[in-house]
Amino acid sequence: MKNNINKIILIFLLFGIASCQKEDAIIPEQEVIQHTEDIKVITNFDDLDVSKSSFQSIICSFQPIPTGFRVVGYLYDYPGCPNYPPFFLGIYNAALIEPIGLPRISRAGAGCEDNYCIWIVGSDFEEDAYVDIRTTSGSAIIGTYRGSNRVQYVNDQGQDVITLRLESALERNEFASRGLRIWVVNPEARKWGDGRTVRRPRDSGDGGPIEPPCNPICP
């Protein structure tokens, strides 16, 4: 009789342990939804510098995602956060987040036959987005391109594109020497990004530009 009771107790204990393991393996619904989006996994922290943007920041996996923010990348074994559960998606101990409505620049460069145009490719640009330009050493805006002063469209790959031709002598001189910092501004969301530097290519020996006319086509 005693042996039968012990067997029954043992069965209940094993059943309870199995139930707990199943519960712990469940990933919250919010994290499952985020994993289906186009989110990058970041493993190289040397190139990660959130100080370059006043909007992007890092949160640890035990912290909730703030309202109005979205995950743009998960960090694996990030040294600035505890490396124990709970993890994002059961794996990542940190996440890179940014406010919803923030324009994102994927690449930018010089273009047009004289290389005094700038092209910008990215995502989440509002229809009336505009471009602010600063020098590499100052905080003052030296040029703003909006409306008919810039061309904006969506390319065949579904990416947002803005192109513009630099107007002032100051902008052109800085562009040809030290380069210019560019921001795409979403006026409705009141967000901007990302402050990268774009520089005009050096002229070749025969006086012509090194690079061919830009693609996408500049105005």
Short mmCIF file of C-alpha atoms in Angstrom, two decimals:
data_model
loop_
_atom_site.label_atom_id
_atom_site.label_comp_id
_atom_site.label_asym_id
_atom_site.label_seq_id
_atom_site.Cartn_x
_atom_site.Cartn_y
_atom_site.Cartn_z
CA MET A 1 0.00 0.00 0.00
CA LYS A 2 2.79 2.37 0.97
CA ASN A 3 4.63 1.63 -2.27
CA ASN A 4 1.51 2.45 -4.29
CA ILE A 5 1.14 5.80 -2.54
CA ASN A 6 4.79 6.63 -3.22
CA LYS A 7 4.33 5.79 -6.91
CA ILE A 8 1.26 8.02 -7.15
CA ILE A 9 3.12 10.94 -5.49
CA LEU A 10 6.07 10.45 -7.87
CA ILE A 11 3.78 10.51 -10.92
CA PHE A 12 2.18 13.78 -9.78
CA LEU A 13 5.60 15.35 -9.18
CA LEU A 14 6.82 14.40 -12.67
CA PHE A 15 3.62 15.72 -14.20
CA GLY A 16 4.03 19.02 -12.35
CA ILE A 17 7.65 19.47 -13.48
CA ALA A 18 6.70 18.82 -17.10
CA SER A 19 3.89 21.36 -16.88
CA CYS A 20 6.23 24.04 -15.52
CA GLN A 21 8.75 23.47 -18.30
CA LYS A 22 6.02 23.87 -20.90
CA GLU A 23 4.89 27.16 -19.35
CA ASP A 24 8.44 28.56 -19.29
CA ALA A 25 8.94 27.72 -22.97
CA ILE A 26 6.03 29.89 -24.06
CA ILE A 27 7.14 33.15 -25.76
CA PRO A 28 4.96 36.21 -25.08
CA GLU A 29 2.65 37.06 -27.97
CA GLN A 30 4.13 40.55 -28.37
CA GLU A 31 7.62 39.14 -28.95
CA VAL A 32 6.36 36.62 -31.50
CA ILE A 33 4.76 39.44 -33.50
CA GLN A 34 7.98 41.47 -33.40
CA HIS A 35 10.02 38.52 -34.62
CA THR A 36 7.93 38.35 -37.80
CA GLU A 37 8.93 41.90 -38.75
CA ASP A 38 12.08 42.91 -40.63
CA ILE A 39 14.31 43.11 -37.55
CA LYS A 40 18.07 42.61 -37.64
CA VAL A 41 20.16 40.60 -35.19
CA ILE A 42 23.19 42.51 -33.90
CA THR A 43 26.26 40.53 -32.82
CA ASN A 44 29.03 43.07 -33.53
CA PHE A 45 28.83 45.79 -30.89
CA ASP A 46 31.92 47.67 -32.14
CA ASP A 47 29.86 49.36 -34.86
CA LEU A 48 26.93 50.04 -32.53
CA ASP A 49 26.92 53.65 -31.34
CA VAL A 50 23.55 54.89 -30.16
CA SER A 51 25.06 58.30 -29.36
CA LYS A 52 24.96 59.09 -33.11
CA SER A 53 21.18 59.27 -32.88
CA SER A 54 19.18 61.14 -30.26
CA PHE A 55 16.33 58.66 -30.66
CA GLN A 56 17.72 55.12 -30.74
CA SER A 57 18.51 53.42 -27.43
CA ILE A 58 19.15 49.99 -25.93
CA ILE A 59 16.93 48.21 -23.41
CA CYS A 60 17.64 45.00 -21.52
CA SER A 61 15.40 41.97 -21.88
CA PHE A 62 13.88 42.38 -18.42
CA GLN A 63 12.60 45.85 -19.37
CA PRO A 64 9.28 46.37 -21.19
CA ILE A 65 9.32 48.01 -24.62
CA PRO A 66 8.18 51.62 -24.05
CA THR A 67 4.90 52.73 -25.57
CA GLY A 68 5.45 54.41 -28.93
CA PHE A 69 8.72 52.57 -29.61
CA ARG A 70 9.56 49.62 -31.84
CA VAL A 71 12.37 47.09 -31.93
CA VAL A 72 14.80 47.52 -34.83
CA GLY A 73 17.36 44.95 -33.70
CA TYR A 74 18.03 42.25 -31.13
CA LEU A 75 21.41 41.98 -29.41
CA TYR A 76 22.90 38.62 -28.51
CA ASP A 77 25.02 38.43 -25.34
CA TYR A 78 25.15 42.24 -25.01
CA PRO A 79 27.66 43.06 -22.20
CA GLY A 80 25.63 46.00 -20.91
CA CYS A 81 22.70 43.80 -19.81
CA PRO A 82 22.33 40.78 -17.51
CA ASN A 83 22.78 37.52 -19.35
CA TYR A 84 20.01 35.53 -17.68
CA PRO A 85 16.26 35.06 -18.32
CA PRO A 86 13.89 36.50 -19.24
CA PHE A 87 15.29 36.92 -22.78
CA PHE A 88 13.74 38.49 -25.88
CA LEU A 89 12.48 35.59 -27.99
CA GLY A 90 14.13 33.26 -25.51
CA ILE A 91 17.62 34.13 -26.86
CA TYR A 92 18.55 37.84 -26.84
CA ASN A 93 19.39 39.77 -23.68
CA ALA A 94 18.94 43.26 -25.19
CA ALA A 95 17.18 45.14 -27.98
CA LEU A 96 17.80 48.28 -30.01
CA ILE A 97 14.66 50.44 -30.05
CA GLU A 98 13.55 53.66 -31.70
CA PRO A 99 10.36 55.75 -31.73
CA ILE A 100 7.64 54.83 -34.20
CA GLY A 101 7.65 57.38 -37.03
CA LEU A 102 11.41 57.79 -37.16
CA PRO A 103 12.72 58.01 -40.76
CA ARG A 104 15.47 55.50 -41.44
CA ILE A 105 18.30 56.10 -43.94
CA SER A 106 19.82 52.94 -45.38
CA ARG A 107 22.30 54.61 -47.74
CA ALA A 108 23.11 58.00 -49.28
CA GLY A 109 25.64 59.47 -51.66
CA ALA A 110 26.60 62.09 -54.23
CA GLY A 111 25.19 62.15 -57.74
CA CYS A 112 24.32 64.06 -60.91
CA GLU A 113 26.93 64.66 -63.61
CA ASP A 114 28.78 67.23 -61.50
CA ASN A 115 28.31 65.31 -58.21
CA TYR A 116 26.66 68.29 -56.51
CA CYS A 117 23.45 66.37 -55.87
CA ILE A 118 22.63 64.15 -52.89
CA TRP A 119 20.51 61.02 -53.06
CA ILE A 120 19.02 59.37 -49.99
CA VAL A 121 17.41 55.90 -49.82
CA GLY A 122 15.57 54.64 -46.76
CA SER A 123 12.20 53.83 -45.25
CA ASP A 124 9.37 55.41 -43.26
CA PHE A 125 9.66 58.80 -45.00
CA GLU A 126 6.42 60.78 -44.73
CA GLU A 127 5.02 62.15 -48.01
CA ASP A 128 6.06 65.68 -47.08
CA ALA A 129 9.41 64.70 -45.54
CA TYR A 130 12.23 67.19 -45.99
CA VAL A 131 16.01 67.29 -45.58
CA ASP A 132 18.03 69.44 -43.17
CA ILE A 133 21.74 69.93 -43.86
CA ARG A 134 24.53 70.85 -41.44
CA THR A 135 28.30 71.06 -41.69
CA THR A 136 30.40 68.35 -40.07
CA SER A 137 31.54 70.72 -37.33
CA GLY A 138 28.50 72.89 -36.57
CA SER A 139 24.98 72.45 -35.22
CA ALA A 140 23.32 75.21 -37.27
CA ILE A 141 21.16 74.20 -40.23
CA ILE A 142 22.72 75.66 -43.39
CA GLY A 143 20.16 74.28 -45.84
CA THR A 144 16.62 72.89 -45.88
CA TYR A 145 15.12 71.13 -48.90
CA ARG A 146 11.37 70.65 -48.98
CA GLY A 147 8.55 70.78 -51.49
CA SER A 148 9.72 71.46 -55.04
CA ASN A 149 13.34 71.87 -53.84
CA ARG A 150 13.66 68.10 -53.62
CA VAL A 151 12.29 65.07 -55.47
CA GLN A 152 10.67 62.29 -53.44
CA TYR A 153 9.32 58.96 -54.66
CA VAL A 154 9.18 55.22 -53.94
CA ASN A 155 11.48 53.07 -56.11
CA ASP A 156 10.76 49.66 -57.64
CA GLN A 157 12.02 47.94 -54.49
CA GLY A 158 9.51 49.80 -52.33
CA GLN A 159 12.17 52.03 -50.76
CA ASP A 160 11.70 55.72 -50.05
CA VAL A 161 13.98 57.98 -52.10
CA ILE A 162 14.78 61.69 -51.83
CA THR A 163 17.12 63.50 -54.22
CA LEU A 164 18.18 67.15 -54.19
CA ARG A 165 20.64 69.54 -55.79
CA LEU A 166 22.75 71.68 -53.46
CA GLU A 167 21.98 75.36 -54.01
CA SER A 168 24.37 77.57 -52.02
CA ALA A 169 28.10 78.10 -52.46
CA LEU A 170 28.66 77.29 -48.76
CA GLU A 171 26.94 73.91 -49.11
CA ARG A 172 28.88 73.05 -52.25
CA ASN A 173 32.25 74.06 -50.78
CA GLU A 174 31.66 72.04 -47.61
CA PHE A 175 30.34 69.10 -49.65
CA ALA A 176 33.50 69.05 -51.78
CA SER A 177 35.88 69.33 -48.82
CA ARG A 178 34.74 67.95 -45.46
CA GLY A 179 31.29 66.73 -46.43
CA LEU A 180 27.78 67.51 -45.15
CA ARG A 181 25.62 65.88 -42.48
CA ILE A 182 22.07 65.09 -43.59
CA TRP A 183 18.83 64.53 -41.68
CA VAL A 184 15.49 63.39 -43.11
CA VAL A 185 12.67 65.02 -41.13
CA ASN A 186 9.12 63.67 -40.75
CA PRO A 187 7.13 66.82 -39.89
CA GLU A 188 3.94 65.08 -38.78
CA ALA A 189 5.67 62.62 -36.45
CA ARG A 190 8.22 65.29 -35.46
CA LYS A 191 11.07 62.80 -35.80
CA TRP A 192 14.31 62.99 -37.72
CA GLY A 193 17.29 60.74 -38.63
CA ASP A 194 20.09 60.04 -38.94
CA GLY A 195 22.90 62.65 -39.24
CA ARG A 196 25.28 60.68 -41.47
CA THR A 197 28.00 62.46 -43.46
CA VAL A 198 27.97 62.51 -47.26
CA ARG A 199 30.90 63.94 -49.27
CA ARG A 200 31.41 64.77 -52.91
CA PRO A 201 33.94 62.44 -54.58
CA ARG A 202 37.32 63.91 -55.42
CA ASP A 203 37.79 64.96 -59.04
CA SER A 204 39.85 62.69 -61.26
CA GLY A 205 43.04 63.86 -62.93
CA ASP A 206 41.27 65.08 -66.07
CA GLY A 207 38.96 67.31 -64.03
CA GLY A 208 35.90 65.04 -64.32
CA PRO A 209 34.05 63.42 -61.42
CA ILE A 210 35.20 59.96 -60.31
CA GLU A 211 31.70 58.54 -60.01
CA PRO A 212 29.12 58.34 -62.81
CA PRO A 213 25.73 60.10 -62.59
CA CYS A 214 23.78 58.84 -59.60
CA ASN A 215 21.19 56.11 -59.64
CA PRO A 216 18.45 56.94 -58.58
CA ILE A 217 18.32 59.82 -61.06
CA CYS A 218 18.98 63.22 -59.49
CA PRO A 219 17.00 66.35 -60.42
#
